[in-house]
Amino acid sequence: MKTIKGKLLLWNGLLLVVVLILLEFSVYYSLKKILYQDIDTELRNEAMEINGFLHVVNNRIEFVNMHEWEEFEHQEVGANAIFFQITSFLSLNKIRSRNMELLGITLPDHPHSYKMPKNARVYSDVNANGYWLRELEMPIYRDGKQIGVLTTAMSLRNIKSFFNAILKIFMIITPFTLLVLVVGIWRLTQKALYPIEHISSVAGEIMKSQNLKHRIDIRDSAQEVQQLAGTLNSLFQRLDESIQKIKSFTANASHELRTPLTIMRGNIDVILAKERTKEQYQHTLKIILDEVKKLSRIVDNLLTLSRSDAGQTILEKNVLRLEELIESCQEELQSLIPPGEQQLHLQYERGLEILGDEAWLRELLFNLVENAVKYNRPGGEIFVRAYSENNRVCLEVRDTGFGIPEEELPKIFERFYRIDKTRLHSTEGSGLGLSIVKWIVEEHEGEIHVESQEGKGSIFRVEFPAVSYEEIAASYGKKSVRSA
């Protein structure tokens, strides 16, 4: 059986068969042990009593008191009859109770009977002339010598009839019980697995219809099933979000790539429509070159994010001084600002050291400043600060621009996301810069925080783990190679 339902039914059925058989055997042998103990006790007491009335006369074993010989239970032949037989080693004869003589029963001899320890008691079931009996053999000792064997016995007819009846009852009850239990297990299995089947059915419908907004609703089921449904619902939600992001990414990427291509094609069509002057050709080629640069930047950014997603980008981290990094980027950062439109201010503490990849940290700083320039107001200011706080090295870029609406703050690191164009004086850019910034920060085990107020500007603060050359050298068992 390949289905869970079938396997549960099979294994539970087999387990029930084993348990039921073991239970029946336990009941059978427990009852047998109890009943046999009662019979053995009565046989032992009777043998001890009879042995006390025996004595040797003229080399023969005889009763001292014939009353014991004539007791009622030694004469009756019913279920409660007690039989006894004395085998004498002196006169080589056997003395049998009256009821044995009436039934014509003689208890068989056993090889061990002729040499038994004084305190020996041997119990066994015997078939004497068609009568099943429970017998006890006990040696008869006089003057330290075994002179015979005393055997007491009781009929097992009622006990065997009782156990035969029990076996028949078991043979009737067992199949019926198993049938009832198997049907019950089948129904319980169906009920227990119904939520799973429902989940499978709904999941199949979701995948078939490709409507990932549909959810599995199993509120009245067991906790484990609800957890499974919750996990699948979370999976569908993440798949839906991923697909929506892919669709949005594809649309945005197409738009961002199409815009420069449209501009280039339009200018080429215009320039080829008729003869133009040298200056007109140069102007058109300059426009086309600018759009090619934009395309190149978009493709490079996409390639960067693609490689980061695939884990293919390897960072070469070294101990860097943050003020040196900022100073080396100063001219490049200044070139991002159109002359006379905004002011750039650099403020940094010295001796701030972090472990990072210089090229990618330059890219991070460039993107943050470019973003501040893009969303600043004419005549606004941009502040780049580096400082230490709570054993963290902080890099902060603040602008005095339009600010970011609070509801849009969680989205600004999404790819191709840009704030409402109607709020801005410039909409240039692909919307990938902050996504790359976030990836760089995470690769450096840092954190990025954004604070913004509409009409007052925004603050992007990156926090890096602080590090020193001494710590790096100590971790490699070397001395510092650079002074503080």
PDB file of N, CA and C in Angstrom, residues 308-383:
ATOM      1  N   SER A 308      24.916  39.265  -6.649  1.00  0.00           N
ATOM      2  CA  SER A 308      24.735  39.230  -5.191  1.00  0.00           C
ATOM      3  C   SER A 308      23.671  38.222  -4.796  1.00  0.00           C
ATOM      4  N   ASP A 309      22.600  38.155  -5.577  1.00  0.00           N
ATOM      5  CA  ASP A 309      21.545  37.166  -5.292  1.00  0.00           C
ATOM      6  C   ASP A 309      22.081  35.747  -5.412  1.00  0.00           C
ATOM      7  N   ALA A 310      22.973  35.535  -6.362  1.00  0.00           N
ATOM      8  CA  ALA A 310      23.523  34.192  -6.595  1.00  0.00           C
ATOM      9  C   ALA A 310      24.717  33.892  -5.697  1.00  0.00           C
ATOM     10  N   GLY A 311      25.138  34.878  -4.894  1.00  0.00           N
ATOM     11  CA  GLY A 311      26.288  34.677  -4.015  1.00  0.00           C
ATOM     12  C   GLY A 311      27.594  34.561  -4.753  1.00  0.00           C
ATOM     13  N   GLN A 312      27.691  35.196  -5.909  1.00  0.00           N
ATOM     14  CA  GLN A 312      28.890  35.075  -6.736  1.00  0.00           C
ATOM     15  C   GLN A 312      29.858  36.246  -6.565  1.00  0.00           C
ATOM     16  N   THR A 313      29.465  37.243  -5.772  1.00  0.00           N
ATOM     17  CA  THR A 313      30.331  38.406  -5.575  1.00  0.00           C
ATOM     18  C   THR A 313      31.218  38.170  -4.357  1.00  0.00           C
ATOM     19  N   ILE A 314      32.509  38.251  -4.561  1.00  0.00           N
ATOM     20  CA  ILE A 314      33.472  38.045  -3.479  1.00  0.00           C
ATOM     21  C   ILE A 314      34.062  39.387  -3.075  1.00  0.00           C
ATOM     22  N   LEU A 315      33.941  39.713  -1.789  1.00  0.00           N
ATOM     23  CA  LEU A 315      34.480  40.966  -1.279  1.00  0.00           C
ATOM     24  C   LEU A 315      35.881  40.747  -0.722  1.00  0.00           C
ATOM     25  N   GLU A 316      36.787  41.647  -1.065  1.00  0.00           N
ATOM     26  CA  GLU A 316      38.143  41.601  -0.524  1.00  0.00           C
ATOM     27  C   GLU A 316      38.225  42.607   0.623  1.00  0.00           C
ATOM     28  N   LYS A 317      38.054  42.097   1.827  1.00  0.00           N
ATOM     29  CA  LYS A 317      37.982  42.982   2.992  1.00  0.00           C
ATOM     30  C   LYS A 317      39.364  43.209   3.597  1.00  0.00           C
ATOM     31  N   ASN A 318      39.613  44.467   3.907  1.00  0.00           N
ATOM     32  CA  ASN A 318      40.828  44.876   4.598  1.00  0.00           C
ATOM     33  C   ASN A 318      40.437  45.925   5.637  1.00  0.00           C
ATOM     34  N   VAL A 319      41.348  46.183   6.552  1.00  0.00           N
ATOM     35  CA  VAL A 319      41.103  47.229   7.540  1.00  0.00           C
ATOM     36  C   VAL A 319      41.284  48.582   6.850  1.00  0.00           C
ATOM     37  N   LEU A 320      40.235  49.395   6.906  1.00  0.00           N
ATOM     38  CA  LEU A 320      40.234  50.703   6.229  1.00  0.00           C
ATOM     39  C   LEU A 320      39.954  51.807   7.235  1.00  0.00           C
ATOM     40  N   ARG A 321      40.540  52.973   6.938  1.00  0.00           N
ATOM     41  CA  ARG A 321      40.212  54.164   7.718  1.00  0.00           C
ATOM     42  C   ARG A 321      39.149  54.939   6.964  1.00  0.00           C
ATOM     43  N   LEU A 322      38.062  55.193   7.653  1.00  0.00           N
ATOM     44  CA  LEU A 322      36.902  55.772   6.990  1.00  0.00           C
ATOM     45  C   LEU A 322      37.189  57.188   6.497  1.00  0.00           C
ATOM     46  N   GLU A 323      37.979  57.969   7.249  1.00  0.00           N
ATOM     47  CA  GLU A 323      38.246  59.339   6.794  1.00  0.00           C
ATOM     48  C   GLU A 323      39.065  59.346   5.502  1.00  0.00           C
ATOM     49  N   GLU A 324      39.974  58.377   5.348  1.00  0.00           N
ATOM     50  CA  GLU A 324      40.769  58.291   4.123  1.00  0.00           C
ATOM     51  C   GLU A 324      39.889  57.927   2.936  1.00  0.00           C
ATOM     52  N   LEU A 325      38.906  57.033   3.186  1.00  0.00           N
ATOM     53  CA  LEU A 325      37.981  56.665   2.118  1.00  0.00           C
ATOM     54  C   LEU A 325      37.179  57.884   1.664  1.00  0.00           C
ATOM     55  N   ILE A 326      36.673  58.672   2.628  1.00  0.00           N
ATOM     56  CA  ILE A 326      35.873  59.858   2.285  1.00  0.00           C
ATOM     57  C   ILE A 326      36.721  60.887   1.545  1.00  0.00           C
ATOM     58  N   GLU A 327      37.941  61.104   2.028  1.00  0.00           N
ATOM     59  CA  GLU A 327      38.811  62.086   1.387  1.00  0.00           C
ATOM     60  C   GLU A 327      39.156  61.691  -0.049  1.00  0.00           C
ATOM     61  N   SER A 328      39.345  60.385  -0.261  1.00  0.00           N
ATOM     62  CA  SER A 328      39.688  59.935  -1.611  1.00  0.00           C
ATOM     63  C   SER A 328      38.517  60.059  -2.578  1.00  0.00           C
ATOM     64  N   CYS A 329      37.296  60.132  -2.037  1.00  0.00           N
ATOM     65  CA  CYS A 329      36.100  60.233  -2.878  1.00  0.00           C
ATOM     66  C   CYS A 329      35.610  61.679  -3.019  1.00  0.00           C
ATOM     67  N   GLN A 330      36.285  62.608  -2.374  1.00  0.00           N
ATOM     68  CA  GLN A 330      35.759  63.963  -2.277  1.00  0.00           C
ATOM     69  C   GLN A 330      35.501  64.588  -3.644  1.00  0.00           C
ATOM     70  N   GLU A 331      36.466  64.524  -4.545  1.00  0.00           N
ATOM     71  CA  GLU A 331      36.302  65.133  -5.868  1.00  0.00           C
ATOM     72  C   GLU A 331      35.183  64.455  -6.645  1.00  0.00           C
ATOM     73  N   GLU A 332      35.130  63.138  -6.557  1.00  0.00           N
ATOM     74  CA  GLU A 332      34.092  62.402  -7.284  1.00  0.00           C
ATOM     75  C   GLU A 332      32.707  62.746  -6.740  1.00  0.00           C
ATOM     76  N   LEU A 333      32.619  62.889  -5.417  1.00  0.00           N
ATOM     77  CA  LEU A 333      31.332  63.252  -4.821  1.00  0.00           C
ATOM     78  C   LEU A 333      30.931  64.667  -5.222  1.00  0.00           C
ATOM     79  N   GLN A 334      31.906  65.568  -5.248  1.00  0.00           N
ATOM     80  CA  GLN A 334      31.620  66.941  -5.630  1.00  0.00           C
ATOM     81  C   GLN A 334      31.140  67.043  -7.066  1.00  0.00           C
ATOM     82  N   SER A 335      31.636  66.124  -7.902  1.00  0.00           N
ATOM     83  CA  SER A 335      31.247  66.158  -9.319  1.00  0.00           C
ATOM     84  C   SER A 335      29.797  65.757  -9.533  1.00  0.00           C
ATOM     85  N   LEU A 336      29.198  65.123  -8.521  1.00  0.00           N
ATOM     86  CA  LEU A 336      27.792  64.728  -8.641  1.00  0.00           C
ATOM     87  C   LEU A 336      26.859  65.929  -8.529  1.00  0.00           C
ATOM     88  N   ILE A 337      27.350  67.024  -7.962  1.00  0.00           N
ATOM     89  CA  ILE A 337      26.496  68.190  -7.714  1.00  0.00           C
ATOM     90  C   ILE A 337      26.690  69.207  -8.825  1.00  0.00           C
ATOM     91  N   PRO A 338      25.624  69.599  -9.511  1.00  0.00           N
ATOM     92  CA  PRO A 338      25.751  70.648 -10.527  1.00  0.00           C
ATOM     93  C   PRO A 338      26.292  71.926  -9.880  1.00  0.00           C
ATOM     94  N   PRO A 339      27.213  72.593 -10.546  1.00  0.00           N
ATOM     95  CA  PRO A 339      27.841  73.788  -9.951  1.00  0.00           C
ATOM     96  C   PRO A 339      26.811  74.821  -9.506  1.00  0.00           C
ATOM     97  N   GLY A 340      26.958  75.270  -8.253  1.00  0.00           N
ATOM     98  CA  GLY A 340      26.129  76.339  -7.731  1.00  0.00           C
ATOM     99  C   GLY A 340      24.748  75.924  -7.266  1.00  0.00           C
ATOM    100  N   GLU A 341      24.358  74.659  -7.451  1.00  0.00           N
ATOM    101  CA  GLU A 341      22.997  74.264  -7.082  1.00  0.00           C
ATOM    102  C   GLU A 341      22.893  73.829  -5.620  1.00  0.00           C
ATOM    103  N   GLN A 342      23.870  73.033  -5.140  1.00  0.00           N
ATOM    104  CA  GLN A 342      23.826  72.523  -3.770  1.00  0.00           C
ATOM    105  C   GLN A 342      25.225  72.603  -3.163  1.00  0.00           C
ATOM    106  N   GLN A 343      25.283  72.451  -1.849  1.00  0.00           N
ATOM    107  CA  GLN A 343      26.567  72.482  -1.163  1.00  0.00           C
ATOM    108  C   GLN A 343      26.813  71.148  -0.461  1.00  0.00           C
ATOM    109  N   LEU A 344      28.072  70.662  -0.563  1.00  0.00           N
ATOM    110  CA  LEU A 344      28.475  69.405   0.051  1.00  0.00           C
ATOM    111  C   LEU A 344      29.390  69.700   1.231  1.00  0.00           C
ATOM    112  N   HIS A 345      29.075  69.132   2.408  1.00  0.00           N
ATOM    113  CA  HIS A 345      29.885  69.332   3.615  1.00  0.00           C
ATOM    114  C   HIS A 345      30.367  67.958   4.106  1.00  0.00           C
ATOM    115  N   LEU A 346      31.673  67.848   4.348  1.00  0.00           N
ATOM    116  CA  LEU A 346      32.266  66.609   4.849  1.00  0.00           C
ATOM    117  C   LEU A 346      32.730  66.815   6.281  1.00  0.00           C
ATOM    118  N   GLN A 347      32.253  65.975   7.196  1.00  0.00           N
ATOM    119  CA  GLN A 347      32.639  66.050   8.601  1.00  0.00           C
ATOM    120  C   GLN A 347      32.943  64.632   9.090  1.00  0.00           C
ATOM    121  N   TYR A 348      34.144  64.421   9.612  1.00  0.00           N
ATOM    122  CA  TYR A 348      34.490  63.072  10.042  1.00  0.00           C
ATOM    123  C   TYR A 348      35.528  63.101  11.151  1.00  0.00           C
ATOM    124  N   GLU A 349      35.392  62.123  12.014  1.00  0.00           N
ATOM    125  CA  GLU A 349      36.400  61.898  13.042  1.00  0.00           C
ATOM    126  C   GLU A 349      37.545  61.093  12.433  1.00  0.00           C
ATOM    127  N   ARG A 350      38.708  61.217  13.031  1.00  0.00           N
ATOM    128  CA  ARG A 350      39.851  60.466  12.530  1.00  0.00           C
ATOM    129  C   ARG A 350      40.067  59.201  13.381  1.00  0.00           C
ATOM    130  N   GLY A 351      40.723  58.262  12.760  1.00  0.00           N
ATOM    131  CA  GLY A 351      41.018  57.012  13.458  1.00  0.00           C
ATOM    132  C   GLY A 351      39.884  56.017  13.468  1.00  0.00           C
ATOM    133  N   LEU A 352      38.854  56.243  12.642  1.00  0.00           N
ATOM    134  CA  LEU A 352      37.729  55.290  12.563  1.00  0.00           C
ATOM    135  C   LEU A 352      38.099  54.171  11.600  1.00  0.00           C
ATOM    136  N   GLU A 353      38.129  52.961  12.104  1.00  0.00           N
ATOM    137  CA  GLU A 353      38.579  51.830  11.295  1.00  0.00           C
ATOM    138  C   GLU A 353      37.474  50.785  11.171  1.00  0.00           C
ATOM    139  N   ILE A 354      37.318  50.299   9.966  1.00  0.00           N
ATOM    140  CA  ILE A 354      36.339  49.235   9.705  1.00  0.00           C
ATOM    141  C   ILE A 354      36.997  48.188   8.821  1.00  0.00           C
ATOM    142  N   LEU A 355      36.395  46.997   8.821  1.00  0.00           N
ATOM    143  CA  LEU A 355      36.866  45.908   7.961  1.00  0.00           C
ATOM    144  C   LEU A 355      35.948  45.854   6.755  1.00  0.00           C
ATOM    145  N   GLY A 356      36.486  46.181   5.575  1.00  0.00           N
ATOM    146  CA  GLY A 356      35.599  46.220   4.418  1.00  0.00           C
ATOM    147  C   GLY A 356      36.332  46.200   3.099  1.00  0.00           C
ATOM    148  N   ASP A 357      35.542  46.128   2.047  1.00  0.00           N
ATOM    149  CA  ASP A 357      36.036  46.151   0.666  1.00  0.00           C
ATOM    150  C   ASP A 357      35.998  47.605   0.191  1.00  0.00           C
ATOM    151  N   GLU A 358      37.161  48.164  -0.117  1.00  0.00           N
ATOM    152  CA  GLU A 358      37.244  49.586  -0.444  1.00  0.00           C
ATOM    153  C   GLU A 358      36.394  49.947  -1.651  1.00  0.00           C
ATOM    154  N   ALA A 359      36.448  49.135  -2.703  1.00  0.00           N
ATOM    155  CA  ALA A 359      35.713  49.459  -3.928  1.00  0.00           C
ATOM    156  C   ALA A 359      34.206  49.511  -3.672  1.00  0.00           C
ATOM    157  N   TRP A 360      33.699  48.534  -2.920  1.00  0.00           N
ATOM    158  CA  TRP A 360      32.259  48.501  -2.671  1.00  0.00           C
ATOM    159  C   TRP A 360      31.838  49.583  -1.678  1.00  0.00           C
ATOM    160  N   LEU A 361      32.707  49.932  -0.740  1.00  0.00           N
ATOM    161  CA  LEU A 361      32.371  51.026   0.179  1.00  0.00           C
ATOM    162  C   LEU A 361      32.347  52.367  -0.550  1.00  0.00           C
ATOM    163  N   ARG A 362      33.213  52.535  -1.547  1.00  0.00           N
ATOM    164  CA  ARG A 362      33.160  53.735  -2.369  1.00  0.00           C
ATOM    165  C   ARG A 362      31.824  53.789  -3.135  1.00  0.00           C
ATOM    166  N   GLU A 363      31.409  52.622  -3.638  1.00  0.00           N
ATOM    167  CA  GLU A 363      30.131  52.543  -4.354  1.00  0.00           C
ATOM    168  C   GLU A 363      28.973  52.912  -3.424  1.00  0.00           C
ATOM    169  N   LEU A 364      29.045  52.431  -2.167  1.00  0.00           N
ATOM    170  CA  LEU A 364      28.011  52.752  -1.176  1.00  0.00           C
ATOM    171  C   LEU A 364      27.936  54.259  -0.950  1.00  0.00           C
ATOM    172  N   LEU A 365      29.081  54.891  -0.702  1.00  0.00           N
ATOM    173  CA  LEU A 365      29.107  56.328  -0.442  1.00  0.00           C
ATOM    174  C   LEU A 365      28.634  57.112  -1.664  1.00  0.00           C
ATOM    175  N   PHE A 366      29.065  56.701  -2.833  1.00  0.00           N
ATOM    176  CA  PHE A 366      28.669  57.372  -4.077  1.00  0.00           C
ATOM    177  C   PHE A 366      27.154  57.319  -4.265  1.00  0.00           C
ATOM    178  N   ASN A 367      26.552  56.125  -4.041  1.00  0.00           N
ATOM    179  CA  ASN A 367      25.112  55.976  -4.243  1.00  0.00           C
ATOM    180  C   ASN A 367      24.306  56.796  -3.231  1.00  0.00           C
ATOM    181  N   LEU A 368      24.765  56.839  -1.971  1.00  0.00           N
ATOM    182  CA  LEU A 368      24.041  57.611  -0.962  1.00  0.00           C
ATOM    183  C   LEU A 368      24.077  59.111  -1.273  1.00  0.00           C
ATOM    184  N   VAL A 369      25.254  59.602  -1.668  1.00  0.00           N
ATOM    185  CA  VAL A 369      25.359  61.030  -1.993  1.00  0.00           C
ATOM    186  C   VAL A 369      24.572  61.344  -3.261  1.00  0.00           C
ATOM    187  N   GLU A 370      24.664  60.450  -4.266  1.00  0.00           N
ATOM    188  CA  GLU A 370      23.918  60.672  -5.509  1.00  0.00           C
ATOM    189  C   GLU A 370      22.419  60.715  -5.218  1.00  0.00           C
ATOM    190  N   ASN A 371      21.965  59.849  -4.321  1.00  0.00           N
ATOM    191  CA  ASN A 371      20.553  59.824  -3.945  1.00  0.00           C
ATOM    192  C   ASN A 371      20.166  61.131  -3.237  1.00  0.00           C
ATOM    193  N   ALA A 372      21.057  61.638  -2.368  1.00  0.00           N
ATOM    194  CA  ALA A 372      20.785  62.891  -1.668  1.00  0.00           C
ATOM    195  C   ALA A 372      20.716  64.059  -2.638  1.00  0.00           C
ATOM    196  N   VAL A 373      21.614  64.069  -3.628  1.00  0.00           N
ATOM    197  CA  VAL A 373      21.604  65.138  -4.644  1.00  0.00           C
ATOM    198  C   VAL A 373      20.309  65.097  -5.437  1.00  0.00           C
ATOM    199  N   LYS A 374      19.908  63.903  -5.804  1.00  0.00           N
ATOM    200  CA  LYS A 374      18.738  63.718  -6.661  1.00  0.00           C
ATOM    201  C   LYS A 374      17.460  64.183  -5.980  1.00  0.00           C
ATOM    202  N   TYR A 375      17.341  63.927  -4.680  1.00  0.00           N
ATOM    203  CA  TYR A 375      16.096  64.252  -3.979  1.00  0.00           C
ATOM    204  C   TYR A 375      16.222  65.491  -3.092  1.00  0.00           C
ATOM    205  N   ASN A 376      17.261  66.309  -3.358  1.00  0.00           N
ATOM    206  CA  ASN A 376      17.423  67.557  -2.608  1.00  0.00           C
ATOM    207  C   ASN A 376      16.738  68.694  -3.358  1.00  0.00           C
ATOM    208  N   ARG A 377      16.570  69.785  -2.677  1.00  0.00           N
ATOM    209  CA  ARG A 377      15.946  70.955  -3.304  1.00  0.00           C
ATOM    210  C   ARG A 377      17.057  71.860  -3.847  1.00  0.00           C
ATOM    211  N   PRO A 378      16.757  72.673  -4.829  1.00  0.00           N
ATOM    212  CA  PRO A 378      17.756  73.627  -5.335  1.00  0.00           C
ATOM    213  C   PRO A 378      18.267  74.520  -4.206  1.00  0.00           C
ATOM    214  N   GLY A 379      19.575  74.657  -4.117  1.00  0.00           N
ATOM    215  CA  GLY A 379      20.184  75.444  -3.049  1.00  0.00           C
ATOM    216  C   GLY A 379      20.282  74.704  -1.740  1.00  0.00           C
ATOM    217  N   GLY A 380      19.945  73.430  -1.740  1.00  0.00           N
ATOM    218  CA  GLY A 380      19.996  72.643  -0.508  1.00  0.00           C
ATOM    219  C   GLY A 380      21.416  72.251  -0.141  1.00  0.00           C
ATOM    220  N   GLU A 381      21.539  71.588   0.993  1.00  0.00           N
ATOM    221  CA  GLU A 381      22.852  71.180   1.481  1.00  0.00           C
ATOM    222  C   GLU A 381      22.868  69.669   1.711  1.00  0.00           C
ATOM    223  N   ILE A 382      24.080  69.095   1.607  1.00  0.00           N
ATOM    224  CA  ILE A 382      24.290  67.662   1.842  1.00  0.00           C
ATOM    225  C   ILE A 382      25.441  67.531   2.837  1.00  0.00           C
ATOM    226  N   PHE A 383      25.207  66.766   3.903  1.00  0.00           N
ATOM    227  CA  PHE A 383      26.214  66.585   4.946  1.00  0.00           C
ATOM    228  C   PHE A 383      26.628  65.112   4.990  1.00  0.00           C
TER     229      PHE A 383
END
